[in-house]
GROMACS .gro file of C-alpha atoms in nm:
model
  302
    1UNK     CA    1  -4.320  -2.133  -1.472
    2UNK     CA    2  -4.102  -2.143  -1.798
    3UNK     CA    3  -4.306  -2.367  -2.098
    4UNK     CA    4  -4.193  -2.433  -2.409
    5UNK     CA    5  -4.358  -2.210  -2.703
    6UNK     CA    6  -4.441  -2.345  -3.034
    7UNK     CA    7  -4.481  -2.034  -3.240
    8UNK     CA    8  -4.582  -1.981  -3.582
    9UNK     CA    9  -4.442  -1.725  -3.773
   10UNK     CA   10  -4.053  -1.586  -3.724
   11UNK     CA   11  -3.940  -1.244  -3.840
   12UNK     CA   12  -4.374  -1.108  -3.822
   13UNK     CA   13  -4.288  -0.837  -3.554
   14UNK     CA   14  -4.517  -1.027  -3.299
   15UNK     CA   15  -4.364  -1.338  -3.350
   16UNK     CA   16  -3.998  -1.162  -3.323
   17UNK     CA   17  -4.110  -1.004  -3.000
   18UNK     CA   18  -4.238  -1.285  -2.852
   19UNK     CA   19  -3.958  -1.583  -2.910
   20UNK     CA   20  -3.703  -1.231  -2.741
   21UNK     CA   21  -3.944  -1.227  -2.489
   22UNK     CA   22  -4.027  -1.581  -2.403
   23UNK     CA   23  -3.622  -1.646  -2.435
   24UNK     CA   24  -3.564  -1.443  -2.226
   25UNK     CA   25  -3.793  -1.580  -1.963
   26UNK     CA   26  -3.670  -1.928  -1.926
   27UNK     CA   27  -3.911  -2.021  -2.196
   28UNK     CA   28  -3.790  -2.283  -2.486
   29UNK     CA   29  -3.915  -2.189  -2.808
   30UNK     CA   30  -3.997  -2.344  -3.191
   31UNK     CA   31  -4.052  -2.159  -3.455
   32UNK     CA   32  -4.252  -2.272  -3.720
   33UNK     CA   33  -4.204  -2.081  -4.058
   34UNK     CA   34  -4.149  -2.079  -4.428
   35UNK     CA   35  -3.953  -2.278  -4.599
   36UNK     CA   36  -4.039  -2.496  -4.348
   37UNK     CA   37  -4.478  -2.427  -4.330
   38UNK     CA   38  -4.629  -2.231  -4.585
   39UNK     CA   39  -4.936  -2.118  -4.432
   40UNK     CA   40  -5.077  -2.054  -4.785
   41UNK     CA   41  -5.100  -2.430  -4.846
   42UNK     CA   42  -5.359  -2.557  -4.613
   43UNK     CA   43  -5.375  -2.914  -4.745
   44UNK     CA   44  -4.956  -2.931  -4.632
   45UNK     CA   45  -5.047  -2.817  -4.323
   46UNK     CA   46  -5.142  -3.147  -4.087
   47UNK     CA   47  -4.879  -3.361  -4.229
   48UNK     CA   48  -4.585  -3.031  -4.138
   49UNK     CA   49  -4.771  -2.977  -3.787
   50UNK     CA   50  -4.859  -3.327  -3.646
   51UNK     CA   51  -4.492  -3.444  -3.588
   52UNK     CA   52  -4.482  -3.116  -3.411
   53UNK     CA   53  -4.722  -3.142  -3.194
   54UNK     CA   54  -4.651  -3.492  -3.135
   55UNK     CA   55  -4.345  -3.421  -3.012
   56UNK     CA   56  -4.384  -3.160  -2.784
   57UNK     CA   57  -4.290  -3.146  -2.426
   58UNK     CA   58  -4.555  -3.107  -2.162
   59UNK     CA   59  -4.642  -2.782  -2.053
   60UNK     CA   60  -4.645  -2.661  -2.447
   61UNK     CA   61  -4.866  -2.373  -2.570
   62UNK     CA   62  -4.873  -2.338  -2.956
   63UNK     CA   63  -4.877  -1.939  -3.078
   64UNK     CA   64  -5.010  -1.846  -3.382
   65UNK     CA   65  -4.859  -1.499  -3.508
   66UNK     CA   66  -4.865  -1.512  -3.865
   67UNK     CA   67  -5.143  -1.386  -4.054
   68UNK     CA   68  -5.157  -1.215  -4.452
   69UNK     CA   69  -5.139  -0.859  -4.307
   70UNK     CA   70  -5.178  -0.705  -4.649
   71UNK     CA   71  -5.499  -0.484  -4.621
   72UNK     CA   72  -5.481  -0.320  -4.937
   73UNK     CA   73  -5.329  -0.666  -5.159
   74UNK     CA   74  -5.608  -0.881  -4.964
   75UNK     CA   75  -5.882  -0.716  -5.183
   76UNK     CA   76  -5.726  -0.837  -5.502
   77UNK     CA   77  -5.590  -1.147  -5.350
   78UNK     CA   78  -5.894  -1.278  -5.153
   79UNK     CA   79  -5.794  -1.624  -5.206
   80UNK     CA   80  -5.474  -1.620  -5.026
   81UNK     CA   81  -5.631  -1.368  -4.725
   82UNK     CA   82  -5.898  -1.649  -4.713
   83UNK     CA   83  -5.628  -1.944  -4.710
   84UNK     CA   84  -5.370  -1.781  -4.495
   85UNK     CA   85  -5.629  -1.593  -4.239
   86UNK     CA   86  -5.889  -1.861  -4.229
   87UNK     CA   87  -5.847  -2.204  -4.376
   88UNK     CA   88  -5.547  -2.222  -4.242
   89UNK     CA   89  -5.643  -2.159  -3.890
   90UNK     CA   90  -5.840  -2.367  -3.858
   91UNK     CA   91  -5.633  -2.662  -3.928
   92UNK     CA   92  -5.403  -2.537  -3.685
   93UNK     CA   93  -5.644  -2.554  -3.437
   94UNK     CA   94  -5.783  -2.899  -3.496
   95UNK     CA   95  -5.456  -3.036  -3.519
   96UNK     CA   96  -5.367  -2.830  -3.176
   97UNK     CA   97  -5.753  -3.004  -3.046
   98UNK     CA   98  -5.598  -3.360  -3.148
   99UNK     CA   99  -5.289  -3.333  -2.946
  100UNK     CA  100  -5.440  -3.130  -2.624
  101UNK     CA  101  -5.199  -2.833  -2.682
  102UNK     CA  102  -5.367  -2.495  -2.641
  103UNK     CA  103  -5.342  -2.265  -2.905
  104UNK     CA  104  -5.320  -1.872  -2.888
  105UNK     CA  105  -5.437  -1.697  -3.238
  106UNK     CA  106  -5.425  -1.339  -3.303
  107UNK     CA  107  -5.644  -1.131  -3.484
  108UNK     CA  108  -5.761  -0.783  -3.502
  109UNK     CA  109  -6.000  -0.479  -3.472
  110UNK     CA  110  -6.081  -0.480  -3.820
  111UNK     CA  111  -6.362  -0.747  -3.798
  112UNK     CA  112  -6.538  -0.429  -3.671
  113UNK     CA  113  -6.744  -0.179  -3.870
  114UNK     CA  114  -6.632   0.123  -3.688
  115UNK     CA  115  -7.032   0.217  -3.652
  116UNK     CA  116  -6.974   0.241  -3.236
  117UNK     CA  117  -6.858   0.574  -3.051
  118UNK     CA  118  -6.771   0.440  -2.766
  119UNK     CA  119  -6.461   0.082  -2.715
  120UNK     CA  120  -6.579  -0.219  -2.849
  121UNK     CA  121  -6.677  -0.497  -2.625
  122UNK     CA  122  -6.578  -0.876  -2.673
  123UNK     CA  123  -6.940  -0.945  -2.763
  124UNK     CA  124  -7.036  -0.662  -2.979
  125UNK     CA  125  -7.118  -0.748  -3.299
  126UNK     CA  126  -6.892  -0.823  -3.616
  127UNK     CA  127  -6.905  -0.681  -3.945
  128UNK     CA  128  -6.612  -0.665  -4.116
  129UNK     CA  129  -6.581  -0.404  -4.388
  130UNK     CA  130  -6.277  -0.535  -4.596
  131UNK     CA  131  -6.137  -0.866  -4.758
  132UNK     CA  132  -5.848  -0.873  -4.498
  133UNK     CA  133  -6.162  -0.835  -4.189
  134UNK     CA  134  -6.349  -1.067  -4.297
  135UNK     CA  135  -6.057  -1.332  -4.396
  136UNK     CA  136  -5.955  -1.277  -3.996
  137UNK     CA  137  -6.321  -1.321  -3.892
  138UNK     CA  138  -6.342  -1.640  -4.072
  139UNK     CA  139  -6.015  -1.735  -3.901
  140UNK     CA  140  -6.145  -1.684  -3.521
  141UNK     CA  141  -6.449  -1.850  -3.612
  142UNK     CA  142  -6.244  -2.127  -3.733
  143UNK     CA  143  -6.095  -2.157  -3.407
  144UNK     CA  144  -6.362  -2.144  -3.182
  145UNK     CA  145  -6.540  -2.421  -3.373
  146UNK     CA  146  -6.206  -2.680  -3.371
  147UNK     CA  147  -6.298  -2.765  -2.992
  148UNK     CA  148  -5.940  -2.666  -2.947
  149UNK     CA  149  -5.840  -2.470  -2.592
  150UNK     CA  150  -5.791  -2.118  -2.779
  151UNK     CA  151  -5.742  -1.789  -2.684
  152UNK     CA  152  -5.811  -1.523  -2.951
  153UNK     CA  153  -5.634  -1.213  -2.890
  154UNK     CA  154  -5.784  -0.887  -3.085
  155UNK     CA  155  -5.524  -0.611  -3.112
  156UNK     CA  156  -5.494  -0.309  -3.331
  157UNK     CA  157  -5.269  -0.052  -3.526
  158UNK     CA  158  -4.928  -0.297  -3.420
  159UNK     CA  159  -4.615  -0.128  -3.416
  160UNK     CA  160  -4.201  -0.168  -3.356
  161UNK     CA  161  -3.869  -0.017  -3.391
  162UNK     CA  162  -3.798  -0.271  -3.675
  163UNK     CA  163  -3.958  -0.438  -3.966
  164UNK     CA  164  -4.240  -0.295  -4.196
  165UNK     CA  165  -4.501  -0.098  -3.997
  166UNK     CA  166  -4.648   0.236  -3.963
  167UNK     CA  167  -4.430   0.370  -3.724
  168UNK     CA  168  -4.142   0.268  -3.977
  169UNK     CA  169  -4.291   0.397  -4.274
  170UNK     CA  170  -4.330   0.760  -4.121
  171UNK     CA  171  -3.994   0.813  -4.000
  172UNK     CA  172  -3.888   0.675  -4.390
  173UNK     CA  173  -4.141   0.932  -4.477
  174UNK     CA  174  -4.002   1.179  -4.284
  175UNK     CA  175  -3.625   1.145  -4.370
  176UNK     CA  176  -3.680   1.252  -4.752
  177UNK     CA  177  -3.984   1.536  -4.696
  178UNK     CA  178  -4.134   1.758  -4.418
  179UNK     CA  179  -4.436   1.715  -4.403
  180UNK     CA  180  -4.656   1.424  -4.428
  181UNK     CA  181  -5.013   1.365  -4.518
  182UNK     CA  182  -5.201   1.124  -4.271
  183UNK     CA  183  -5.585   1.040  -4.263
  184UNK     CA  184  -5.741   1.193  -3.911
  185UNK     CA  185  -6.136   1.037  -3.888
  186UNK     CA  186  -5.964   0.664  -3.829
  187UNK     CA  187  -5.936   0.616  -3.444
  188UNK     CA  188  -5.770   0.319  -3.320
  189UNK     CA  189  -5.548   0.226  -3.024
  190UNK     CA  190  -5.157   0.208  -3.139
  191UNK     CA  191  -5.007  -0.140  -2.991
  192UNK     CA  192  -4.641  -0.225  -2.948
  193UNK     CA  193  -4.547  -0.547  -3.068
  194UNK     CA  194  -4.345  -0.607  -2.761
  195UNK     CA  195  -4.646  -0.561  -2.547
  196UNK     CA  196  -4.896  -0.802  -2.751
  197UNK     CA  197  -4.598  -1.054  -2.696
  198UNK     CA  198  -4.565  -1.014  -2.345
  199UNK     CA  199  -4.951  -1.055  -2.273
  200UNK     CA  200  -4.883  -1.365  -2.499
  201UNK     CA  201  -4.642  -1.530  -2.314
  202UNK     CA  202  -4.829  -1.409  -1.960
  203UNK     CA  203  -5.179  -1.564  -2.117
  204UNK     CA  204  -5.001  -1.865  -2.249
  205UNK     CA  205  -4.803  -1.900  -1.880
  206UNK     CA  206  -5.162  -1.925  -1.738
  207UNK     CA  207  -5.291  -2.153  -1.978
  208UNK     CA  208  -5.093  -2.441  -1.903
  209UNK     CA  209  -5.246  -2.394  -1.530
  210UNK     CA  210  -5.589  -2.345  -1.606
  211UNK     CA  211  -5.740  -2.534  -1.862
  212UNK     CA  212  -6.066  -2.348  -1.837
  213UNK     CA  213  -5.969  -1.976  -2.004
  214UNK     CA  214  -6.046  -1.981  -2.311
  215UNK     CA  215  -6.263  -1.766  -2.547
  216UNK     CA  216  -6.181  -1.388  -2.744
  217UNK     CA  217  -6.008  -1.108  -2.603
  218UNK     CA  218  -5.939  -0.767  -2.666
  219UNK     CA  219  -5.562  -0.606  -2.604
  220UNK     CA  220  -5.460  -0.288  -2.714
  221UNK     CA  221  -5.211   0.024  -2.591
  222UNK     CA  222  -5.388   0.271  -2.350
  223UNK     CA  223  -5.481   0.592  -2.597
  224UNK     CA  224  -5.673   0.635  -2.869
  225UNK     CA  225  -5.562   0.779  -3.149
  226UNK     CA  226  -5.636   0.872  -3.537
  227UNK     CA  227  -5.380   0.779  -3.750
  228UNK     CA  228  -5.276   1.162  -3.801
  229UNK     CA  229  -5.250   1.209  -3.420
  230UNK     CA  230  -5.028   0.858  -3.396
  231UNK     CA  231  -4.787   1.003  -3.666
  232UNK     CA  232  -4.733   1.331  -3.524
  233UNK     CA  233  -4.670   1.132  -3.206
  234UNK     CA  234  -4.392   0.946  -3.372
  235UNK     CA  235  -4.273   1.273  -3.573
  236UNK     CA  236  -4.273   1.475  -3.198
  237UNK     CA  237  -4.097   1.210  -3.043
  238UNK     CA  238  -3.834   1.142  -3.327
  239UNK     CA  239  -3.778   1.508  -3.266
  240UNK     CA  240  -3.676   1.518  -2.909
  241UNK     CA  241  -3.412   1.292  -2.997
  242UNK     CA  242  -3.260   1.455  -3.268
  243UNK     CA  243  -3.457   1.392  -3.606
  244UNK     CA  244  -3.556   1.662  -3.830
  245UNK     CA  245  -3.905   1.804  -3.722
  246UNK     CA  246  -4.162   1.702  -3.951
  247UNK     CA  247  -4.529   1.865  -4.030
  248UNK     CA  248  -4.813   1.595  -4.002
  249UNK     CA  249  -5.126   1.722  -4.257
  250UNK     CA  250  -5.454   1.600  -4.153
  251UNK     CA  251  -5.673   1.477  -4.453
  252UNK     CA  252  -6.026   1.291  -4.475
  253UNK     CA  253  -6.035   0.924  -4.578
  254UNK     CA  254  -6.195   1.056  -4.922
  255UNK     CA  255  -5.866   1.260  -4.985
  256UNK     CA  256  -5.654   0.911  -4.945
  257UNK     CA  257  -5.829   0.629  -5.213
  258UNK     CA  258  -5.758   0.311  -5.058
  259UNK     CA  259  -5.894  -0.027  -5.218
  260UNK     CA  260  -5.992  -0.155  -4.880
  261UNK     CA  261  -6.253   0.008  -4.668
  262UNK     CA  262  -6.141   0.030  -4.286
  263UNK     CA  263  -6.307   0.085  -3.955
  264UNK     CA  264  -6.386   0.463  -3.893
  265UNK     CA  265  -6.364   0.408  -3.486
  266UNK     CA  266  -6.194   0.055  -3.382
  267UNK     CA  267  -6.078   0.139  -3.026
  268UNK     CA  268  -6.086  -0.174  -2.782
  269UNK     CA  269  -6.224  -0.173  -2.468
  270UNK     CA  270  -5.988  -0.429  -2.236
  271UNK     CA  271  -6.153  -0.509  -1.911
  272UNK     CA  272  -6.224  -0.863  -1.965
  273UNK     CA  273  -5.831  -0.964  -2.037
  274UNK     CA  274  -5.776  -0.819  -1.695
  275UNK     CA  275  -6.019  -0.989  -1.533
  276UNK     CA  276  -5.928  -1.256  -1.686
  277UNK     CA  277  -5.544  -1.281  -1.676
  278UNK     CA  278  -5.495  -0.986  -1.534
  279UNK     CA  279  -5.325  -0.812  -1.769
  280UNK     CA  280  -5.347  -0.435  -1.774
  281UNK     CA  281  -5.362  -0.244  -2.128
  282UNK     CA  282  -4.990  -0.101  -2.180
  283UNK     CA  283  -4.836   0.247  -2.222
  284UNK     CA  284  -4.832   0.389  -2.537
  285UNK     CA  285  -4.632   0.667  -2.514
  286UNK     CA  286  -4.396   0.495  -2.326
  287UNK     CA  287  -4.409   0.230  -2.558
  288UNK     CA  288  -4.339   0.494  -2.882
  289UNK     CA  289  -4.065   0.650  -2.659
  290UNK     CA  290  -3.917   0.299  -2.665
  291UNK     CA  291  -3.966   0.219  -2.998
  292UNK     CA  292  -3.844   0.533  -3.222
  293UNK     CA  293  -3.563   0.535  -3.046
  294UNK     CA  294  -3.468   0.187  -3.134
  295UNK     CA  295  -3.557   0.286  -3.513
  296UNK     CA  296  -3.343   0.609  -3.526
  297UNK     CA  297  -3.101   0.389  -3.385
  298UNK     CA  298  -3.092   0.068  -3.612
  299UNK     CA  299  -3.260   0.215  -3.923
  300UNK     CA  300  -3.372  -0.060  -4.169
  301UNK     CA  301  -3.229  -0.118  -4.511
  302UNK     CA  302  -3.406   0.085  -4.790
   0.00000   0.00000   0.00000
């Protein structure tokens, strides 16, 4: 049944995919965005949001897409992480607990330490290794404790045919040079952006029928990968239609200083989402096919 969407955040790649999506669907969407909501002033935040909420048709779901995605800035910017990734949150939910409209947040697999071998569970524990982690972690914490209906979806290594992202950056990469240097002992699970935004829409769908899901969940694309291994996937398939072959050179973490410390191993484990909404996790490779092709096609500005 077609709802109307109040989503925050516009040209994120998440919040792009899902207002196509959901527009596609029958679904009537808001977007909520700067000028108009600066998610970096919290105190502004009520006063932009209740009118809103106020005034929003039955059946509404509110979607929360933006976050400061800045891993590397967050650690000398801790403030804004904090306000943007958890302050602000959490007045989002409240305001959402006020008015009875569910609220979907997203977050990610870095409020993980990366210690496990084997996919993280739902209820595993959190720790967090970098400002940006533990800004998020504050966030779904935030939101659980508003006593607004929330699902929290966890998703990792997000990617798309447009906009900044890794996927992006190594075709750039790989248009000016040959071969490209890529850190190998980081394992995560690549995620299209389209594919977090249709389990969106599909949770949010649900939502407005059953009151009762609520709680975290994991969502992620169906193969593990290092980030070496996910750029010579995008380098191979960029190939096969008609780019320049590129080289992909593994290197250690410790050969590629970074200010923030990440997750060694941050693979999700996605059971419970099925079970719960029964949403299965999507193809990756079909998803990359997908994707690369709609970069080599509509190559961004540099």
């Amino acid at each position: 049944m077609a709802g109307h969407f109040i989503i925050i955040g516009r040209l994120g790649q998440v919040a792009a995919a899902t207002s196509a999506i959901a527009g596609s669907t029958g679904h009537t969407v808001r977007h909520l965005a700067r000028p108009d909501i600066d998610l970096a002033q919290p105190g502004t935040i009520a006063r932009l949001l209740d009118p809103v909420l106020q005034a929003a048709p039955p059946g509404s779901v509110l979607i929360n897409a933006a976050a400061y995605t800045d891993v590397n800035g967050a650690e000398s910017d801790p403030a804004l992480a904090q306000a943007v990734n958890a302050v602000t949150p959490g007045i989002i939910a409240e305001r959402c607990g006020q008015a009875n409209i569910p609220l979907i947040h997203l977050s990610t697999d870095y409020v993980y330490d990366g210690q496990k071998n084997t996919p993280y569970l739902e209820t595993d524990p959190v720790r967090p290794l970098c400002v940006y982690g533990r800004s998020k972690l504050a966030g779904d914490e935030a939101v659980q404790r508003s006593g607004a209906r929330h699902v929290i979806v966890r998703t990792s290594a997000v990617f798309s045919g447009s906009g900044q992202n890794f996927l992006r950056t190594m075709l750039e990469l790989g248009s000016r040079q040959d071969q490209v240097r890529v850190v190998h002992d980081q394992r995560t699970c690549p995620t299209a952006a389209a594919d977090i935004a249709a389990a969106i829409i599909a949770i949010a769908d649900q939502l407005t029928d059953d009151p009762a899901q609520t709680g975290i969940f994991n969502f992620c694309g169906d193969t593990p990968r290092s980030w070496a291994e996910f750029a010579a996937d995008i380098f191979h398939t960029a190939a096969r239609l008609g780019a320049t072959p590129v080289r992909v050179e593994r290197i250690g973490s410790e050969d590629f200083p970074s200010p923030a410390s990440r997750p060694a191993y941050s693979v999700l484990a996605c059971d419970a989402i099925f079970r719960a909404f029964g949403i299965s996790q999507p193809d990756y490779l079909e998803a990359l096919d997908l994707n690369v092709a709609h970069a080599l096609a509509a190559p961004q500005p540099r």
